Short mmCIF file of C-alpha atoms in Angstrom, two decimals:
data_model
loop_
_atom_site.label_atom_id
_atom_site.label_comp_id
_atom_site.label_asym_id
_atom_site.label_seq_id
_atom_site.Cartn_x
_atom_site.Cartn_y
_atom_site.Cartn_z
CA MET A 1111 161.47 69.06 -124.99
CA SER A 1112 160.66 69.84 -128.61
CA SER A 1113 157.18 71.02 -127.64
CA MET A 1114 158.73 73.26 -124.99
CA TRP A 1115 160.98 74.77 -127.61
CA ALA A 1116 158.03 75.23 -129.96
CA ILE A 1117 156.08 77.16 -127.34
CA VAL A 1118 159.06 79.35 -126.48
CA ARG A 1119 159.64 80.07 -130.15
CA ARG A 1120 155.99 80.84 -130.85
CA ASP A 1121 155.64 83.21 -127.88
CA LEU A 1122 158.92 84.93 -128.65
CA LEU A 1123 157.90 85.45 -132.26
CA LEU A 1124 154.56 86.87 -131.17
CA GLY A 1125 156.36 89.12 -128.71
CA LEU A 1126 158.84 90.36 -131.29
CA ARG A 1127 156.07 91.10 -133.79
CA GLN A 1128 154.58 93.47 -131.21
CA ARG A 1129 157.72 95.44 -130.55
CA GLY A 1130 155.68 98.41 -129.35
CA GLU A 1131 154.60 96.55 -126.26
CA ILE A 1132 158.16 95.66 -125.29
CA LEU A 1133 159.21 99.26 -125.77
CA GLN A 1134 156.29 100.46 -123.67
CA HIS A 1135 157.46 98.30 -120.78
CA LEU A 1136 160.95 99.66 -121.15
CA PHE A 1137 159.66 103.25 -121.11
CA PHE A 1138 157.50 102.52 -118.09
CA PHE A 1139 160.51 101.08 -116.26
CA LEU A 1140 162.66 104.09 -117.15
CA LEU A 1141 159.94 106.61 -116.30
CA VAL A 1142 159.39 105.24 -112.82
CA ILE A 1143 163.09 105.62 -112.14
CA VAL A 1144 163.37 109.05 -113.76
CA LEU A 1145 160.37 110.45 -111.90
CA PHE A 1146 161.67 109.46 -108.49
CA PRO A 1147 164.55 111.98 -108.16
CA LEU A 1148 162.20 114.74 -109.28
CA GLY A 1149 160.23 114.21 -106.09
CA THR A 1150 163.21 114.86 -103.87
CA ARG A 1151 166.59 116.61 -103.99
CA PRO A 1152 168.85 114.69 -106.35
CA GLU A 1153 171.79 114.40 -103.98
CA PRO A 1154 174.14 111.63 -105.09
CA ALA A 1155 174.45 110.12 -101.62
CA MET A 1156 170.72 109.81 -101.26
CA LEU A 1157 170.18 108.43 -104.76
CA LEU A 1158 172.81 105.78 -104.04
CA ALA A 1159 171.14 104.89 -100.77
CA VAL A 1160 167.68 104.38 -102.26
CA GLY A 1161 168.86 103.28 -105.73
CA PRO A 1162 168.60 99.49 -105.28
CA ALA A 1163 165.14 99.74 -103.73
CA LEU A 1164 164.09 102.06 -106.52
CA ILE A 1165 165.31 99.72 -109.26
CA TRP A 1166 163.47 96.79 -107.69
CA MET A 1167 160.30 98.82 -107.21
CA ALA A 1168 160.33 99.74 -110.89
CA VAL A 1169 160.95 96.10 -111.83
CA LEU A 1170 158.12 94.87 -109.58
CA LEU A 1171 155.65 97.40 -110.95
CA SER A 1172 156.38 96.80 -114.60
CA ALA A 1173 156.58 93.02 -114.08
CA MET A 1174 153.10 93.24 -112.54
CA LEU A 1175 151.81 95.04 -115.61
CA SER A 1176 153.43 92.75 -118.16
CA LEU A 1177 152.52 89.54 -116.31
CA GLN A 1178 148.84 90.24 -116.82
CA ARG A 1179 149.31 89.39 -120.48
CA LEU A 1180 150.92 86.04 -119.68
CA PHE A 1181 147.97 83.72 -120.35
CA ARG A 1182 145.30 86.17 -121.46
CA PRO A 1183 145.65 86.04 -125.28
CA GLU A 1184 145.68 82.23 -125.13
CA LEU A 1185 142.64 82.27 -122.88
CA GLU A 1186 140.79 84.52 -125.29
CA ASP A 1187 141.49 82.51 -128.44
CA GLY A 1188 140.93 79.21 -126.64
CA SER A 1189 144.36 77.71 -127.20
CA LEU A 1190 144.95 77.58 -123.45
CA GLU A 1191 142.23 74.96 -123.11
CA GLN A 1192 143.91 72.99 -125.88
CA CYS A 1193 147.13 73.10 -123.86
CA LEU A 1194 145.24 71.64 -120.90
CA LEU A 1195 143.99 68.80 -123.06
CA SER A 1196 147.21 68.15 -124.92
CA PRO A 1197 149.55 65.29 -123.94
CA VAL A 1198 152.34 67.77 -123.11
CA PRO A 1199 152.52 68.08 -119.30
CA LEU A 1200 150.96 71.36 -118.24
CA PRO A 1201 153.83 72.39 -115.91
CA LEU A 1202 156.18 72.19 -118.90
CA VAL A 1203 153.87 74.40 -120.93
CA VAL A 1204 153.81 76.89 -118.06
CA LEU A 1205 157.59 76.78 -117.72
CA SER A 1206 158.12 77.47 -121.41
CA LYS A 1207 155.57 80.27 -121.49
CA VAL A 1208 157.21 81.94 -118.50
CA THR A 1209 160.62 81.51 -120.12
CA ALA A 1210 159.43 83.16 -123.31
CA HIS A 1211 157.80 85.93 -121.31
CA TRP A 1212 161.03 86.51 -119.41
CA LEU A 1213 163.08 86.58 -122.63
CA ALA A 1214 160.73 89.17 -124.07
CA SER A 1215 160.31 91.38 -120.98
CA GLY A 1216 162.72 90.48 -118.17
CA LEU A 1217 165.75 90.73 -120.37
CA ILE A 1218 165.16 94.41 -121.16
CA TYR A 1219 165.43 95.38 -117.50
CA ILE A 1220 168.82 93.71 -117.36
CA LEU A 1221 169.99 95.37 -120.56
CA ALA A 1222 168.68 98.74 -119.41
CA SER A 1223 170.17 98.47 -115.94
CA PRO A 1224 173.65 99.87 -116.75
CA LEU A 1225 171.98 103.02 -118.03
CA ILE A 1226 169.88 103.26 -114.87
CA ALA A 1227 172.97 102.67 -112.76
CA LEU A 1228 174.66 105.64 -114.47
CA LEU A 1229 171.58 107.80 -113.88
CA LEU A 1230 171.67 106.97 -110.19
CA GLY A 1231 175.44 107.43 -109.96
CA VAL A 1232 176.27 103.84 -109.08
CA PRO A 1233 180.05 103.18 -109.13
CA GLY A 1234 181.24 101.10 -112.10
CA PRO A 1235 182.30 97.89 -110.31
CA ALA A 1236 178.80 97.50 -108.86
CA ILE A 1237 177.09 97.49 -112.26
CA PRO A 1238 177.77 93.79 -113.09
CA VAL A 1239 176.40 92.82 -109.68
CA ILE A 1240 173.21 94.75 -110.42
CA MET A 1241 172.86 92.92 -113.72
CA VAL A 1242 173.46 89.51 -112.14
CA ALA A 1243 171.01 90.26 -109.33
CA LEU A 1244 168.37 91.23 -111.88
CA ALA A 1245 169.14 88.17 -114.00
CA LEU A 1246 168.66 85.88 -110.99
CA GLY A 1247 165.71 87.72 -109.48
CA THR A 1248 163.44 88.56 -112.41
CA PRO A 1249 162.81 84.92 -113.51
CA THR A 1250 161.70 84.16 -109.95
CA LEU A 1251 159.27 87.07 -110.14
CA GLY A 1252 157.87 85.69 -113.40
CA LEU A 1253 157.54 82.15 -112.06
CA VAL A 1254 155.92 83.15 -108.77
CA GLY A 1255 153.80 85.79 -110.46
CA ALA A 1256 152.49 83.20 -112.90
CA ILE A 1257 150.76 81.43 -109.98
CA GLY A 1258 148.84 84.62 -109.19
CA VAL A 1259 148.08 85.23 -112.86
CA ALA A 1260 146.70 81.71 -113.22
CA LEU A 1261 144.55 82.08 -110.10
CA THR A 1262 142.97 85.34 -111.29
CA LEU A 1263 142.73 84.34 -114.93
CA GLY A 1264 138.99 84.16 -115.40
CA LEU A 1265 138.24 87.35 -113.50
CA PRO A 1266 137.21 90.52 -115.29
CA ARG A 1267 139.26 93.09 -113.33
CA ALA A 1268 142.19 91.08 -112.12
CA GLY A 1269 144.87 93.79 -112.06
CA LEU A 1270 144.56 95.09 -108.52
CA LEU A 1271 143.78 91.69 -107.07
CA LEU A 1272 146.85 90.25 -108.77
CA SER A 1273 149.12 92.77 -107.07
CA LEU A 1274 147.54 92.02 -103.70
CA LEU A 1275 148.17 88.32 -104.21
CA ILE A 1276 151.72 88.36 -105.48
CA PHE A 1277 153.46 91.36 -103.90
CA PRO A 1278 153.72 89.64 -100.51
CA LEU A 1279 155.30 86.66 -102.29
CA PHE A 1280 157.87 88.97 -103.90
CA VAL A 1281 159.28 90.13 -100.56
CA PRO A 1282 162.25 87.70 -100.41
CA VAL A 1283 163.35 88.57 -103.95
CA LEU A 1284 163.16 92.27 -103.13
CA ILE A 1285 165.18 91.84 -99.94
CA PHE A 1286 167.97 89.75 -101.41
CA GLY A 1287 168.02 91.53 -104.75
CA ALA A 1288 168.33 94.95 -103.19
CA GLY A 1289 170.64 93.47 -100.55
CA ALA A 1290 173.12 92.30 -103.17
CA MET A 1291 173.05 95.68 -104.91
CA ASN A 1292 173.48 97.59 -101.65
CA ALA A 1293 176.38 95.38 -100.63
CA ALA A 1294 178.08 95.88 -104.00
CA ILE A 1295 177.60 99.66 -103.87
CA THR A 1296 179.01 99.96 -100.37
CA GLY A 1297 181.83 97.57 -101.22
CA LEU A 1298 180.70 94.71 -98.99
CA GLU A 1299 180.51 91.00 -99.71
CA PHE A 1300 177.67 90.51 -102.21
CA ARG A 1301 177.94 86.81 -102.97
CA GLY A 1302 175.70 85.73 -100.10
CA PRO A 1303 172.52 87.44 -101.28
CA LEU A 1304 173.27 86.47 -104.88
CA LEU A 1305 173.47 82.82 -103.84
CA MET A 1306 170.18 83.21 -101.98
CA LEU A 1307 168.62 84.66 -105.14
CA ALA A 1308 169.92 81.66 -107.09
CA ALA A 1309 168.52 79.28 -104.48
CA MET A 1310 165.11 80.93 -104.72
CA LEU A 1311 165.26 80.69 -108.49
CA VAL A 1312 165.96 76.95 -108.31
CA LEU A 1313 163.14 76.47 -105.82
CA SER A 1314 160.66 78.39 -107.93
CA VAL A 1315 161.68 76.67 -111.18
CA THR A 1316 160.89 73.33 -109.57
CA LEU A 1317 157.73 74.19 -107.62
CA ALA A 1318 156.06 77.22 -109.21
CA PRO A 1319 155.14 75.58 -112.57
CA LEU A 1320 153.37 72.77 -110.67
CA ALA A 1321 151.39 75.30 -108.63
CA THR A 1322 150.63 77.36 -111.73
CA ALA A 1323 149.40 74.30 -113.59
CA ALA A 1324 147.13 73.39 -110.68
CA ALA A 1325 145.87 76.98 -110.58
CA LEU A 1326 145.15 76.96 -114.32
CA ARG A 1327 143.13 73.77 -113.93
CA ILE A 1328 141.14 75.36 -111.10
CA SER A 1329 140.33 78.56 -112.96
CA LEU A 1330 139.46 76.82 -116.22
CA GLU A 1331 137.42 73.94 -114.85
CA MET B 351 139.72 56.26 -87.61
CA TYR B 352 139.36 56.01 -91.35
CA ARG B 353 135.63 55.65 -91.05
CA TRP B 354 135.47 58.71 -88.80
CA PHE B 355 137.40 60.70 -91.39
CA HIS B 356 134.89 59.62 -94.02
CA GLN B 357 131.94 60.55 -91.86
CA LEU B 358 133.46 63.90 -91.09
CA GLY B 359 133.61 64.57 -94.80
CA SER B 360 129.86 64.36 -95.10
CA PRO B 361 128.22 67.79 -94.67
CA PRO B 362 125.08 66.63 -92.78
CA TYR B 363 127.17 64.65 -90.30
CA PHE B 364 129.52 67.56 -89.78
CA TYR B 365 126.63 70.00 -89.43
CA ARG B 366 125.09 68.06 -86.56
CA LEU B 367 128.45 67.37 -84.91
CA ALA B 368 129.41 71.05 -85.09
CA ARG B 369 126.14 72.12 -83.55
CA ARG B 370 126.67 69.78 -80.65
CA LEU B 371 130.28 70.86 -80.17
CA GLU B 372 129.79 74.62 -80.32
CA PRO B 373 128.36 75.20 -76.79
CA ARG B 374 131.08 73.03 -75.26
CA LEU B 375 133.80 74.90 -77.11
CA ALA B 376 132.27 78.20 -76.00
CA ILE B 377 132.31 77.14 -72.35
CA ALA B 378 135.87 75.84 -72.59
CA ALA B 379 137.09 79.01 -74.35
CA LEU B 380 135.39 81.40 -71.93
CA LEU B 381 136.51 79.50 -68.82
CA LEU B 382 140.11 79.21 -69.97
CA ILE B 383 140.39 82.83 -71.08
CA ALA B 384 138.69 84.06 -67.89
CA TRP B 385 141.03 81.97 -65.77
CA GLY B 386 144.08 83.05 -67.74
CA VAL B 387 143.10 86.72 -67.67
CA TYR B 388 142.40 86.57 -63.94
CA GLY B 389 145.75 84.90 -63.34
CA GLY B 390 147.53 87.32 -65.62
CA LEU B 391 145.95 90.59 -64.63
CA VAL B 392 145.32 90.04 -60.93
CA LYS B 393 147.53 87.32 -59.53
CA ALA B 394 150.77 87.59 -61.50
CA PRO B 395 153.27 90.03 -60.00
CA PRO B 396 154.29 93.10 -62.02
CA ASP B 397 157.35 92.62 -64.17
CA TYR B 398 160.58 93.93 -62.62
CA GLN B 399 161.51 95.70 -65.86
CA GLN B 400 158.22 96.58 -67.49
CA GLY B 401 155.97 97.02 -64.47
CA GLU B 402 152.29 96.58 -65.12
CA ALA B 403 152.59 97.20 -68.84
CA PHE B 404 153.72 93.68 -69.59
CA ARG B 405 150.22 92.38 -68.89
CA ILE B 406 149.16 93.01 -72.46
CA ILE B 407 151.15 89.86 -73.21
CA TYR B 408 148.06 87.84 -72.26
CA VAL B 409 146.30 89.08 -75.37
CA HIS B 410 149.28 89.75 -77.61
CA VAL B 411 151.11 86.45 -77.54
CA PRO B 412 148.05 84.19 -77.87
CA SER B 413 146.85 86.16 -80.92
CA ALA B 414 150.29 86.03 -82.50
CA TRP B 415 150.41 82.26 -81.96
CA LEU B 416 146.92 81.89 -83.34
CA SER B 417 147.78 83.94 -86.41
CA LEU B 418 150.42 81.36 -87.31
CA PHE B 419 148.34 78.38 -86.19
CA VAL B 420 145.36 79.41 -88.31
CA TYR B 421 147.50 79.90 -91.41
CA THR B 422 149.13 76.50 -90.96
CA ALA B 423 145.72 74.91 -90.43
CA MET B 424 144.47 76.63 -93.57
CA ALA B 425 147.37 75.27 -95.58
CA VAL B 426 146.85 71.73 -94.26
CA ALA B 427 143.13 71.96 -95.03
CA GLY B 428 144.04 73.41 -98.42
CA ALA B 429 146.24 70.41 -99.20
CA VAL B 430 143.45 68.06 -98.15
CA ALA B 431 140.99 70.01 -100.29
CA LEU B 432 143.21 69.87 -103.36
CA VAL B 433 144.27 66.26 -103.03
CA TRP B 434 141.05 64.55 -101.86
CA ARG B 435 138.58 67.20 -103.00
CA MET B 436 137.04 67.14 -99.56
CA LYS B 437 134.25 69.72 -99.37
CA LEU B 438 134.71 70.42 -95.69
CA ALA B 439 138.38 71.22 -96.10
CA GLU B 440 137.50 73.77 -98.79
CA VAL B 441 134.94 75.33 -96.49
CA PHE B 442 137.48 75.39 -93.67
CA VAL B 443 139.97 77.41 -95.75
CA THR B 444 137.56 80.16 -96.79
CA ALA B 445 135.92 80.34 -93.38
CA ALA B 446 139.21 80.53 -91.49
CA ALA B 447 140.84 83.33 -93.51
CA PRO B 448 138.92 86.28 -91.95
CA LEU B 449 139.42 84.86 -88.45
CA GLY B 450 143.14 84.44 -89.04
CA ALA B 451 143.35 87.96 -90.40
CA ALA B 452 141.57 89.20 -87.28
CA PHE B 453 144.05 87.44 -84.98
CA THR B 454 146.96 88.82 -87.01
CA PHE B 455 145.51 92.31 -86.83
CA LEU B 456 144.97 91.94 -83.09
CA ALA B 457 148.58 90.79 -82.64
CA LEU B 458 149.86 93.79 -84.61
CA VAL B 459 147.68 96.31 -82.78
CA THR B 460 148.39 95.00 -79.29
CA GLY B 461 152.07 94.75 -80.16
CA SER B 462 152.11 98.33 -81.25
CA ILE B 463 150.27 99.47 -78.10
CA TRP B 464 152.83 97.51 -76.09
CA GLY B 465 155.69 98.90 -78.12
CA LYS B 466 154.83 102.54 -77.50
CA PRO B 467 155.66 102.63 -73.76
CA MET B 468 158.41 99.97 -73.97
CA TRP B 469 160.36 100.91 -77.09
CA GLY B 470 159.08 104.48 -77.41
CA THR B 471 157.60 103.93 -80.85
CA TRP B 472 154.49 102.40 -82.38
CA TRP B 473 156.33 100.52 -85.08
CA VAL B 474 159.82 99.14 -85.65
CA TRP B 475 161.00 97.42 -88.80
CA ASP B 476 161.94 94.41 -86.79
CA ALA B 477 161.95 91.00 -88.43
CA ARG B 478 159.09 89.59 -86.41
CA LEU B 479 156.89 92.63 -86.83
CA THR B 480 157.49 92.84 -90.55
CA SER B 481 156.81 89.18 -91.21
CA GLU B 482 153.62 89.41 -89.16
CA LEU B 483 152.53 92.35 -91.31
CA ILE B 484 153.24 90.36 -94.47
CA LEU B 485 151.26 87.48 -93.01
CA LEU B 486 148.34 89.89 -92.69
CA PHE B 487 148.67 90.74 -96.39
CA LEU B 488 148.72 87.03 -97.26
CA TYR B 489 145.46 86.60 -95.33
CA LEU B 490 143.95 89.61 -97.08
CA GLY B 491 144.98 88.13 -100.43
CA VAL B 492 143.09 84.92 -99.64
CA ILE B 493 140.02 86.90 -98.54
CA ALA B 494 140.11 89.08 -101.66
CA LEU B 495 140.54 86.10 -103.98
CA ASN B 496 137.65 84.33 -102.32
CA ALA B 497 135.48 87.40 -102.74
CA ALA B 498 136.44 87.90 -106.38
CA ILE B 499 135.56 84.46 -107.73
CA GLU B 500 131.88 83.90 -108.25
CA ASP B 501 131.68 80.10 -108.11
CA ARG B 502 132.03 78.96 -104.46
CA ARG B 503 133.70 75.70 -105.31
CA SER B 504 136.47 77.08 -107.50
CA ALA B 505 136.92 80.10 -105.22
CA ALA B 506 137.62 77.77 -102.33
CA ARG B 507 140.02 75.65 -104.38
CA ALA B 508 141.88 78.74 -105.57
CA CYS B 509 142.16 79.95 -101.97
CA ALA B 510 143.42 76.54 -100.90
CA LEU B 511 146.16 76.71 -103.51
CA LEU B 512 147.07 80.26 -102.51
CA ALA B 513 147.29 79.26 -98.85
CA LEU B 514 149.54 76.38 -99.80
CA VAL B 515 151.83 78.65 -101.84
CA GLY B 516 151.83 81.14 -98.99
CA VAL B 517 152.82 78.59 -96.38
CA ILE B 518 155.95 77.73 -98.35
CA ASN B 519 156.68 81.41 -98.53
CA VAL B 520 156.13 82.29 -94.88
CA PRO B 521 159.39 80.78 -93.58
CA ILE B 522 161.33 82.24 -96.52
CA VAL B 523 159.84 85.66 -95.84
CA HIS B 524 160.57 85.32 -92.14
CA TYR B 525 164.21 84.38 -92.56
CA SER B 526 164.84 86.86 -95.34
CA VAL B 527 163.38 89.67 -93.25
CA GLU B 528 165.48 88.59 -90.31
CA TRP B 529 168.57 88.52 -92.49
CA TRP B 530 167.68 91.88 -93.99
CA ASN B 531 167.37 93.48 -90.61
CA THR B 532 170.62 92.08 -89.27
CA LEU B 533 172.33 93.30 -92.41
CA HIS B 534 170.68 96.68 -92.10
CA GLN B 535 171.28 97.41 -88.45
CA GLY B 536 171.78 95.36 -85.39
CA PRO B 537 168.88 94.98 -83.00
CA THR B 538 169.20 97.93 -80.67
CA ILE B 539 165.99 98.37 -78.75
CA THR B 540 163.77 95.62 -80.01
CA ARG B 541 165.32 92.51 -78.51
CA PHE B 542 165.23 93.29 -74.86
CA ASP B 543 166.64 90.26 -73.15
CA ARG B 544 163.57 88.40 -72.16
CA PRO B 545 163.96 87.09 -68.64
CA ALA B 546 162.91 83.49 -68.30
CA MET B 547 159.31 83.88 -67.24
CA ALA B 548 158.26 83.17 -63.72
CA PRO B 549 155.78 80.29 -63.57
CA GLU B 550 153.00 82.47 -62.11
CA MET B 551 153.33 84.66 -65.23
CA LEU B 552 153.73 81.80 -67.68
CA TRP B 553 150.81 79.60 -66.66
CA PRO B 554 148.09 82.21 -67.28
CA LEU B 555 149.66 82.83 -70.67
CA LEU B 556 149.38 79.17 -71.58
CA TRP B 557 145.77 79.06 -70.37
CA CYS B 558 145.01 82.13 -72.46
CA ALA B 559 146.65 80.59 -75.53
CA LEU B 560 144.65 77.39 -75.11
CA GLY B 561 141.52 79.45 -74.59
CA PHE B 562 142.20 81.40 -77.78
CA ASN B 563 142.49 78.09 -79.61
CA PHE B 564 139.07 77.03 -78.38
CA LEU B 565 137.80 80.52 -79.23
CA PHE B 566 138.97 80.06 -82.79
CA PHE B 567 137.14 76.76 -83.21
CA TRP B 568 134.08 78.13 -81.45
CA LEU B 569 133.96 80.96 -84.03
CA GLN B 570 135.01 78.78 -86.92
CA LEU B 571 132.43 76.02 -86.67
CA PRO B 572 129.33 78.23 -87.16
CA ARG B 573 131.07 79.97 -90.06
CA MET B 574 131.64 76.59 -91.67
CA ARG B 575 128.06 75.55 -90.98
CA TYR B 576 126.61 78.67 -92.59
CA GLU B 577 128.85 78.27 -95.61
CA LEU B 578 127.70 74.65 -95.94
CA LEU B 579 124.06 75.69 -95.69
CA GLN B 580 124.58 78.28 -98.40
CA ARG B 581 126.42 75.87 -100.66
CA GLU B 582 123.99 73.02 -100.27
CA ALA B 583 120.82 75.08 -99.95
CA ARG B 584 119.04 72.84 -102.43
CA SER B 585 119.90 69.51 -100.92
CA ARG B 586 117.52 67.43 -98.86
CA TRP B 587 119.50 67.38 -95.65
CA VAL B 588 119.40 71.17 -95.40
CA ALA B 589 115.63 71.17 -95.75
CA ARG B 590 115.42 68.50 -93.06
CA GLU B 591 117.77 70.31 -90.69
CA LEU B 592 116.09 73.67 -91.06
CA GLY B 593 112.60 72.22 -91.14
CA SER B 594 113.07 70.42 -87.88
CA GLU B 595 113.88 73.60 -86.00
#
């Protein structure tokens, strides 16, 4: 437990020292959403209809970009191999690294989402649902994405391959995440999809670190 | 049984066994498919709703079944490869992925050709169609990962892990897509009430499906053999096998 905390603290500190990178992800996220209405007529009804999908698309794209940095610095300075050798169970290391990564990158999407909701004209009562959906969905993206990152770790140009591997796995999160937002915007029952998101989060917290650890051992052996 | 499993794990034993099995599988596959196609295209009566157009079912449904069967087989082989480090299971995973992708593609294409006259459109965002399409992307991911990693051994193990992760995801994707579609709009044209099939229509379909299964193994075994030859090109048994020909 204490080693978990140490890893989270170390990664968070490193993340906070490079504030520019966090801001760049935020700008990327905002830009994707701002550019979309420019490609069509910004009618409120249409923006509301595509809004949830748009938010999730922006989250998926910027999560893809930020996930590539998940293990790479540690791979380059060799500390990842030390983690493999250390007595701390590797799945725990993975879990704490993903947690730190989510605190440094996933949290900004949630904090930025009320602003986005205003840009897209989402009615006020739906905004908390959007934030909860993002809070439940983005950790799952990080956990599942970590498997793909670990599998493509040693490869020189992993970016495109990574998206091919993990986007199909993101489908359920996209469906239920956008489903909850759509239901909240149209005033329907939104608890169902939120509970599904929570269920997927529980499932991926338990299984994904094991798979990621196995994948790390394969790509570093 | 246990001994047989052990023997099967040895590449030279498998190589010889596969070579003996291949012609028999070919005959079984061709006979079954020919019989099924004859029964389906010539003997079965036209459908009372769909007329002659339903006959594409004899290609469409077997390939759709195979697309799922191959992925499940890949995941099982992947688990065996990861747990017992069995070489043949690794080879099975990487050799099966392109075949599975081909069956998935075939199912999608024939489905879309069937859909045009029946539903009036090439593509519907129906749950089954969408999850089949995502299955195709999962296959392509395995193929791309296998191609990207230089070392054959770790490429195969990475693919095995990916197949295993994918197989957990396939049911989730399927049910979430189904849920999504029912939330989005009720099935209007896609779920025509399928009449319980007449036996003279059903039997050829089952023969075709069985034939497709044999077809898969007939195509799979040489792929596995070639991969083994490539992997073990330096070993003595390869020299003996190839020298004796």
